[in-house]
Short mmCIF file of C-alpha atoms and ligand atoms in Angstrom, two decimals:
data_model
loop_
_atom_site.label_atom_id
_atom_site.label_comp_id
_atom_site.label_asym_id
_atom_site.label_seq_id
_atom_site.Cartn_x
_atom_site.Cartn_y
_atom_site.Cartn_z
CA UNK A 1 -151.47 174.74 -184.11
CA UNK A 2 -154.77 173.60 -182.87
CA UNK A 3 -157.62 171.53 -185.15
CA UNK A 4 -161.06 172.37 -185.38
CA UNK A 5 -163.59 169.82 -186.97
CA UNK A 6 -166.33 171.91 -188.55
CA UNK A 7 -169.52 169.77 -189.74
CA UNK A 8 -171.49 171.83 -192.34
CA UNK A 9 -168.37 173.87 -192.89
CA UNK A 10 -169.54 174.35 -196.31
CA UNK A 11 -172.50 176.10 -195.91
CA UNK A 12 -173.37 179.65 -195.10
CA UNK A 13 -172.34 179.91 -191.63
CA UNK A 14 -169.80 177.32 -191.49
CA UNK A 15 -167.51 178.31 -194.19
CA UNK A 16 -167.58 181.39 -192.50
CA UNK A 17 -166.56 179.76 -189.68
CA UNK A 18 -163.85 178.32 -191.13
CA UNK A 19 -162.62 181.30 -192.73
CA UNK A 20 -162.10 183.05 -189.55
CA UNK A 21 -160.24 179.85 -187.93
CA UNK A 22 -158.12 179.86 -190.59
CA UNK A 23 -157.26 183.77 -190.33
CA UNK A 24 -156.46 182.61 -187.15
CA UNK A 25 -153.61 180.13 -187.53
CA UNK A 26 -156.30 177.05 -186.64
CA UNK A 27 -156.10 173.74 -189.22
CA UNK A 28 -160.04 172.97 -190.35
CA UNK A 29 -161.26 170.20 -191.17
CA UNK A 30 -164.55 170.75 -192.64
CA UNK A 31 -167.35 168.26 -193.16
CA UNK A 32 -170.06 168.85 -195.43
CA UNK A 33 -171.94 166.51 -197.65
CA UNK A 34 -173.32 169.52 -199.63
CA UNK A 35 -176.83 168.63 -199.14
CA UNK A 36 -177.74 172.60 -198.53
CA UNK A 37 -173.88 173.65 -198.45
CA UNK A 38 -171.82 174.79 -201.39
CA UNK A 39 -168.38 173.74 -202.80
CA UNK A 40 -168.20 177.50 -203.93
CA UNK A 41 -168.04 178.89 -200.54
CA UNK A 42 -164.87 177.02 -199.54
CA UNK A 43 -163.18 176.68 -203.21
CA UNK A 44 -161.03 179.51 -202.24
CA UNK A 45 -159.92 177.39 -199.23
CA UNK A 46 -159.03 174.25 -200.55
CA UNK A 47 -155.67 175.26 -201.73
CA UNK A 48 -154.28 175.83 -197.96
CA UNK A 49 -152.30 173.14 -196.00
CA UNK A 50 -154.23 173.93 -193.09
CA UNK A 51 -157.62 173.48 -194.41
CA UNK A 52 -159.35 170.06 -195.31
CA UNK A 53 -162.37 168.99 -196.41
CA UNK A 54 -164.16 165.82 -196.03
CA UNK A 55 -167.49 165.40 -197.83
CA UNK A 56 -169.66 162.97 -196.13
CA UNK A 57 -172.77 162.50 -193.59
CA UNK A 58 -172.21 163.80 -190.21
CA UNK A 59 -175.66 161.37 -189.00
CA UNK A 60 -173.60 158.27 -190.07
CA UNK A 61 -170.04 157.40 -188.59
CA UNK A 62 -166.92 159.34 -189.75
CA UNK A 63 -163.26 158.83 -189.19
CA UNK A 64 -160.95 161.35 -188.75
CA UNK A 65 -157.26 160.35 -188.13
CA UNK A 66 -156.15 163.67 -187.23
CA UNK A 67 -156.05 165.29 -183.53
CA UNK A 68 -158.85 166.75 -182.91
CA UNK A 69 -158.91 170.65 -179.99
CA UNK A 70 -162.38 171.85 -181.29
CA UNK A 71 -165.71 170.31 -183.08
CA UNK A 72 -168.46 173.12 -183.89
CA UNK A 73 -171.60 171.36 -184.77
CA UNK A 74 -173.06 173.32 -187.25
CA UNK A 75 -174.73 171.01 -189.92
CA UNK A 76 -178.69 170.93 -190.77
CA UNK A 77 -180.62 172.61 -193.33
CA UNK A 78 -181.65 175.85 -191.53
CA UNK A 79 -183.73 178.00 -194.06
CA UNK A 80 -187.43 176.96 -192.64
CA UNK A 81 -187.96 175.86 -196.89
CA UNK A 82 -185.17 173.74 -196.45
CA UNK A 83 -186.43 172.28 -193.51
CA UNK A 84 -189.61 171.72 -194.45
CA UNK A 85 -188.08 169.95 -198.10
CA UNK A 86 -185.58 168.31 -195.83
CA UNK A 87 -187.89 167.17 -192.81
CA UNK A 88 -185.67 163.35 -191.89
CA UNK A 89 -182.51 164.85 -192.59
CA UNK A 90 -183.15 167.39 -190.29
CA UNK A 91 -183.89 165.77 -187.39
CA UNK A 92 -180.77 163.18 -188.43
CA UNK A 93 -178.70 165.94 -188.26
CA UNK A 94 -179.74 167.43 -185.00
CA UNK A 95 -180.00 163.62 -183.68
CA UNK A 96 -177.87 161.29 -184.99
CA UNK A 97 -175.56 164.20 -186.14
CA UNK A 98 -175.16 165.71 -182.72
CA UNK A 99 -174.53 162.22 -181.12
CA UNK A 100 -172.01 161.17 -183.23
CA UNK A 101 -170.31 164.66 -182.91
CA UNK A 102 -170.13 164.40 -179.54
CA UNK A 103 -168.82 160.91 -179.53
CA UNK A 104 -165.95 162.03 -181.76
CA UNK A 105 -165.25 164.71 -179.63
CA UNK A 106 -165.14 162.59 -176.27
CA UNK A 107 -163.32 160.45 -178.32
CA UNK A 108 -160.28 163.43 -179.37
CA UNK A 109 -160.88 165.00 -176.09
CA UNK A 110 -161.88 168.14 -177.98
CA UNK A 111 -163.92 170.78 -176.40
CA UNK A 112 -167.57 170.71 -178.60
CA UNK A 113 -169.43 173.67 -179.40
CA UNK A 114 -173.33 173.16 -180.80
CA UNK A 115 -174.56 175.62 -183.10
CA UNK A 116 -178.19 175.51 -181.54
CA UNK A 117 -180.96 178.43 -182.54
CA UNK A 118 -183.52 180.53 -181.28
CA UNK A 119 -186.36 178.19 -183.19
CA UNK A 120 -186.04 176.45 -179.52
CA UNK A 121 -188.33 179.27 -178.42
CA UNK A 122 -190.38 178.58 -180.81
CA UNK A 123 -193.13 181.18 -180.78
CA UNK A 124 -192.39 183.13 -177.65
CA UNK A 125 -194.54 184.41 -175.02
CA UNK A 126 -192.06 186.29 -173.33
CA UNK A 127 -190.08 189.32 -174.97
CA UNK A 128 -187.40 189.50 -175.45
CA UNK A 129 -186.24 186.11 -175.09
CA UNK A 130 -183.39 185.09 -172.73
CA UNK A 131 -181.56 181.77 -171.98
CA UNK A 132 -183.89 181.11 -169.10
CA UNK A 133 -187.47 180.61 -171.50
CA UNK A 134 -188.59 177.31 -172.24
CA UNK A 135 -190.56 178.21 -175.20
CA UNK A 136 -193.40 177.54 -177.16
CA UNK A 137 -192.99 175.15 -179.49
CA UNK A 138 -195.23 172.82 -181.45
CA UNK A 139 -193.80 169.52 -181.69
CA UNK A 140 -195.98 168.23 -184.22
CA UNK A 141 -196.18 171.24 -186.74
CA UNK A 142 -193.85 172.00 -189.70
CA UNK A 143 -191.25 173.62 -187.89
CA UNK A 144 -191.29 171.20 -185.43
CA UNK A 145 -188.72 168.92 -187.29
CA UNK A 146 -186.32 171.76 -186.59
CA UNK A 147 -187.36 173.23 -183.04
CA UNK A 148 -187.08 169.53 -181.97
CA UNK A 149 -183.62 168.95 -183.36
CA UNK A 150 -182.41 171.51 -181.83
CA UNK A 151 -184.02 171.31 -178.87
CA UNK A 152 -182.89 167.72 -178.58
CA UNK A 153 -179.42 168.45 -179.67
CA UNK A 154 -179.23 170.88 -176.74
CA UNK A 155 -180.46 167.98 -174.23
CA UNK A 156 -177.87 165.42 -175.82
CA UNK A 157 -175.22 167.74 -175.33
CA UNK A 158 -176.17 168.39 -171.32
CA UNK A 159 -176.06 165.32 -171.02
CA UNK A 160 -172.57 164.14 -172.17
CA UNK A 161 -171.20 167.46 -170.35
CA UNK A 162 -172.96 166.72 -167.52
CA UNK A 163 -173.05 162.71 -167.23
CA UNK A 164 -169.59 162.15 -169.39
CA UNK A 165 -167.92 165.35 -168.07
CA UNK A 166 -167.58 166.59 -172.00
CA UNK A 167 -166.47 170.11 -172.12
CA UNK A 168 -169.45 171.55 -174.16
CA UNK A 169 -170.77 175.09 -175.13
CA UNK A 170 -174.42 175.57 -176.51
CA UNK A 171 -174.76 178.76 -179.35
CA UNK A 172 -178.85 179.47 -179.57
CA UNK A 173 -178.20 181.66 -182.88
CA UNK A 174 -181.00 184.52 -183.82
CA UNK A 175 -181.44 185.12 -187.42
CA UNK A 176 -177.87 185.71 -189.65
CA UNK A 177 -177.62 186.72 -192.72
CA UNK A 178 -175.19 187.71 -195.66
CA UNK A 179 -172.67 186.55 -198.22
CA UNK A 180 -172.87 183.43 -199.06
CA UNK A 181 -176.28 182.48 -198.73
CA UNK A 182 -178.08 180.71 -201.36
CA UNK A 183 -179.97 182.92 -203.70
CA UNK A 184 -182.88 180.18 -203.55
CA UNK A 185 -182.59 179.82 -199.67
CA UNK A 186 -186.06 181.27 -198.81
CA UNK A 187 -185.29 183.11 -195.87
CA UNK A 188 -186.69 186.63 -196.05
CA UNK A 189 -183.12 188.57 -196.70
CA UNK A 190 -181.94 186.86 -199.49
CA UNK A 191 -185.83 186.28 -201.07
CA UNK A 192 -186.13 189.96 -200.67
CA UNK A 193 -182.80 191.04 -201.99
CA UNK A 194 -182.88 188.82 -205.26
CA UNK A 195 -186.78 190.28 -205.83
CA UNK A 196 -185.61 193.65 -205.45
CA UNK A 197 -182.78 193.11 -207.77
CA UNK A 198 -184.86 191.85 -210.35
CA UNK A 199 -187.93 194.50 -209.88
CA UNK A 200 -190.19 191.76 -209.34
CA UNK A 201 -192.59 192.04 -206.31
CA UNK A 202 -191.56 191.34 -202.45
CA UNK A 203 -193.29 188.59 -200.71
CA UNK A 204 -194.23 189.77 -197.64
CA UNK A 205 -196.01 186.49 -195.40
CA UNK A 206 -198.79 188.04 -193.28
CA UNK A 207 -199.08 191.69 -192.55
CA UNK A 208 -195.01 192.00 -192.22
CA UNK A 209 -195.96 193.13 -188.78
CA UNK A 210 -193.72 189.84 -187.45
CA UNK A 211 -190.26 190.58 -186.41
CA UNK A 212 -186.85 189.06 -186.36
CA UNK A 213 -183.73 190.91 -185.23
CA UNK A 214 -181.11 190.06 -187.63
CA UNK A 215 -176.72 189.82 -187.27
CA UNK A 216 -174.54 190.29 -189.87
CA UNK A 217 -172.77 187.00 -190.05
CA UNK A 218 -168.92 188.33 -189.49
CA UNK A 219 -170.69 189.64 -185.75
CA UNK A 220 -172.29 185.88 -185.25
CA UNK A 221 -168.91 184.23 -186.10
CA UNK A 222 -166.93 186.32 -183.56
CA UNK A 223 -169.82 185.86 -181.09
CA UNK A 224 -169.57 181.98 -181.80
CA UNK A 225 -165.78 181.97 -181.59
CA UNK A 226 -165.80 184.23 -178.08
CA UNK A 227 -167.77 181.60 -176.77
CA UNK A 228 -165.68 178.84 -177.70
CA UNK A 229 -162.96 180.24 -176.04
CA UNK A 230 -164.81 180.91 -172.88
CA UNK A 231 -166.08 178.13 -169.71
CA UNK A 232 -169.71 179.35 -170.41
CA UNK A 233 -171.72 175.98 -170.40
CA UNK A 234 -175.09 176.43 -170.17
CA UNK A 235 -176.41 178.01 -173.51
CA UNK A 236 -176.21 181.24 -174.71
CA UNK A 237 -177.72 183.42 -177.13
CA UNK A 238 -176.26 185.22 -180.31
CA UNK A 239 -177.53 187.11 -182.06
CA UNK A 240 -178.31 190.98 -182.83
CA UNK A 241 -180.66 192.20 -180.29
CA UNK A 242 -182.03 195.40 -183.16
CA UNK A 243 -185.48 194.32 -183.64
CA UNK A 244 -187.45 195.53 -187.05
CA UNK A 245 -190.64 194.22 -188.50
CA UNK A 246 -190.74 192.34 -191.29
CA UNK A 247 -192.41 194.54 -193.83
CA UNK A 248 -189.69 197.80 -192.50
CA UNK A 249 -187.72 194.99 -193.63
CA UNK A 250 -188.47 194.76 -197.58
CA UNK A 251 -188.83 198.94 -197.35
CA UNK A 252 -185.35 199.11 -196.52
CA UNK A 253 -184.28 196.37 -198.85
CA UNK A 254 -186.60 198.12 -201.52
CA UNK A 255 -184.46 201.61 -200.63
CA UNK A 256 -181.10 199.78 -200.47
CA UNK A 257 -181.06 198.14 -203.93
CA UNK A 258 -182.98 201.85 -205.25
CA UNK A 259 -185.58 199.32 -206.97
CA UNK A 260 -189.36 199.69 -208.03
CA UNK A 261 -190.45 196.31 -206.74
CA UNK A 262 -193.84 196.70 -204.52
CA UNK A 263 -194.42 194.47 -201.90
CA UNK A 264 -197.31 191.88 -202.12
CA UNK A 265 -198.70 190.62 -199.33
CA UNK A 266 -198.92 186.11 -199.36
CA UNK A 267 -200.56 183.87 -196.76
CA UNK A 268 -197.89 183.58 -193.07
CA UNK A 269 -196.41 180.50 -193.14
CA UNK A 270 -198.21 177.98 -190.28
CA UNK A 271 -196.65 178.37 -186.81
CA UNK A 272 -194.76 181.53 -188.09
CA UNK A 273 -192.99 182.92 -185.05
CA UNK A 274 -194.68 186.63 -184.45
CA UNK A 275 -191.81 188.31 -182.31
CA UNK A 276 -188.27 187.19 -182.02
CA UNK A 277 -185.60 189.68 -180.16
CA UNK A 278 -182.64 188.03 -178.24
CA UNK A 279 -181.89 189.47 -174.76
CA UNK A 280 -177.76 189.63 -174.91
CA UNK A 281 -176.87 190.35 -171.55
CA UNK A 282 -175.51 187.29 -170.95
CA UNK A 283 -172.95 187.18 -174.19
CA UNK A 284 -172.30 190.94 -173.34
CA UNK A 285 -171.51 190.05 -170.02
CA UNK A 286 -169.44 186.77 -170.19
CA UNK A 287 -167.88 187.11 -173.96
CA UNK A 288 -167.83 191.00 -173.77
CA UNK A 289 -169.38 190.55 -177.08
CA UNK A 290 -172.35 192.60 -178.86
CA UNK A 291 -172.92 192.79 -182.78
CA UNK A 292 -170.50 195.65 -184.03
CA UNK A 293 -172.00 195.39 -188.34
CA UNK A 294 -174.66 197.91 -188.30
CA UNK A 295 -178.10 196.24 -190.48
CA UNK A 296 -177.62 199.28 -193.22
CA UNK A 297 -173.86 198.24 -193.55
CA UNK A 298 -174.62 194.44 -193.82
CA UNK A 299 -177.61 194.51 -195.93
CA UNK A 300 -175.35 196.87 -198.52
CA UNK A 301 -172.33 193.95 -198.35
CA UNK A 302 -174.89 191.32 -198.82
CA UNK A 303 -176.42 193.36 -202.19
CA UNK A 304 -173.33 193.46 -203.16
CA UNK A 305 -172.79 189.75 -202.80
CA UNK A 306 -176.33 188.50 -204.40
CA UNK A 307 -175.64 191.66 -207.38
CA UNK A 308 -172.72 188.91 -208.65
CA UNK A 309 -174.92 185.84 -208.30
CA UNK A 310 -178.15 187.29 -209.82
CA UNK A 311 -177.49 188.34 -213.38
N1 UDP B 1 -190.76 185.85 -194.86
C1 UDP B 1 -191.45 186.66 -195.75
N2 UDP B 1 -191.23 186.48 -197.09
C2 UDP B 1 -190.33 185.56 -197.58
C3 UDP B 1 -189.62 184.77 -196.65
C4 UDP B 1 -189.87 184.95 -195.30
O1 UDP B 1 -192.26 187.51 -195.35
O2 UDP B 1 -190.20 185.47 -198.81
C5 UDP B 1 -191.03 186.04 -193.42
C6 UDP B 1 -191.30 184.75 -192.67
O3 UDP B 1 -192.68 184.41 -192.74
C7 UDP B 1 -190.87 185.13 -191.27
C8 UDP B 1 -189.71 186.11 -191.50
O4 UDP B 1 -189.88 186.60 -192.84
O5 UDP B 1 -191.90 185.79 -190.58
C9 UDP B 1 -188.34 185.50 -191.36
O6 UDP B 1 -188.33 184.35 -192.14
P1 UDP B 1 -187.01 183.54 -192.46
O7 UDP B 1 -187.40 182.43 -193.37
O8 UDP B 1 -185.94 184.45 -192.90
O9 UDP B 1 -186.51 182.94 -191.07
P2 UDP B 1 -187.25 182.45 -189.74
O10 UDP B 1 -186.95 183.50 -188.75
O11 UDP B 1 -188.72 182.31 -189.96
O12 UDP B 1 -186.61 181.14 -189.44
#
């Protein structure tokens, strides 16, 4: 039985992620010091013999006894109202975080896998974005506390696969979404959904003309896993490569949830990214992997989800 060390394992992505290791005959140990994760999404895990969880601060040192196959980086607030609450811990968590994660892999011998994000673009001037852009980023806006984490994460891994022969994978993630997120995250689906749900109006930032491309997060985790599992080094994106403005976005959460909220129109968010659409070619070619969950499927499981949390 191999071991995977998760870090934010309790929070939306990374309980996921340990969910489907688990279904998989993998031990977890997940570490999480709850900071934007949730005991909830892994209370149905702590019963197992193959699943434990450590709570505690990935950016300062942590021992783990245990033998050690796989680490998936995943911790940092990643809601952009998180990150802007949450500006030090962010960059710790990209920084001292990623560091330390890579040191306890070299340390197990354990192949490491960073859960990186398309915020390295930043706002891009090429469409849609593949592995080979640099980006646009502002290093000294709001956002940059997370572009630069991530950005620098990506660096600090290249270097210890490249200068301390660590066997390392890079994920750039595009926007996820569904069960499990926080009602109160701030990211459009889940502001939108819990509006709608309540009849009160959509905030739409700008004109809603922006747009994302969104994956169901069962598609991101198999995408995240594939890659794992591969020799792909450099980094590759993940994500769903359906884009949709963000105002057809609120329509079809307005249709979804059959509510009379209207949308309302509020001031874009500084440094806002106006396009974001991941080229796949590269996952499609090396992991034989594409998002399978279409958006009307996984924006009705996620309703369903938030209908139980929003009462
Ligand atoms: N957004 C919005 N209303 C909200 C929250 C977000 O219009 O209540 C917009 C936001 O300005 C951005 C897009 O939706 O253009 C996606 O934002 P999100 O926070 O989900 O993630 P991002 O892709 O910006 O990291």
């Amino acid at each position: 039985m191999s071991t995977a060390v998760i870090t934010g394992g309790a929070g939306f992505l990374g309980s996921h992620l340990c969910d489907r290791l688990i279904q998989e005959g993998q031990s977890v140990i997940c570490l999480d010091n709850l900071l934007t994760g949730s005991i909830d999404n892994i209370s149905h895990l702590t019963g197992s013999s193959a699943f434990r969880f450590v709570r505690c601060d990935v950016t300062e040192d942590v021992f783990i006894e245990e033998d050690v196959d796989f680490v998936y980086h995943c911790a940092s607030p990643a809601s952009p109202s998180d990150f802007l609450r949450l500006p030090i811990e962010t960059l710790r968590a990209g920084s001292f975080g990623t560091h330390l994660m890579l040191e306890l892999a070299a340390r197990k011998k354990a192949r490491f896998l960073l859960a990186s994000s398309s915020e390295v673009y930043g706002d891009p001037l090429t469409h849609p974005q593949s592995e080979t852009y640099w980006g646009n980023v502002n290093p000294i806006g709001p956002r940059g506390v997370y572009d630069e984490s991530k950005r620098y994460a990506e660096a600090v891994t290249m270097a210890y696969h490249r200068y301390r022969g660590l066997d390392t994978r890079i994920a750039r993630i595009f926007n996820t979404y569904g069960e499990r997120m926080r009602v109160d995250d701030g990211r459009a689906i889940p502001a939108f959904i819990k509006q709608a749900l309540h009849g009160h109006d959509i905030t739409v930032f700008g004109d809603g003309t922006q747009t994302r491309s969104v994956s169901y997060v069962a598609d991101t985790v198999e995408g995240l896993l594939r890659l794992m599992k591969s020799d792909y080094r450099l980094p590759m994106n993940i994500g769903s490569p359906e884009e949709i403005a963000i105002g057809r976005l609120a329509e079809e959460i307005i249709g979804l949830t059959n509510s009379k909220s209207k949308i309302v129109y509020k001031a874009l968010p500084e440094d806002d990214p106006k396009v974001r659409q991941p080229d796949i070619s590269l996952a499609k070619r090396v992991l034989k992997w594409e998002p399978r969950v279409s958006r009307q499927e996984g924006l009705i499981r996620t309703i369903q989800y938030f209908r139980t949390k929003t009462s």
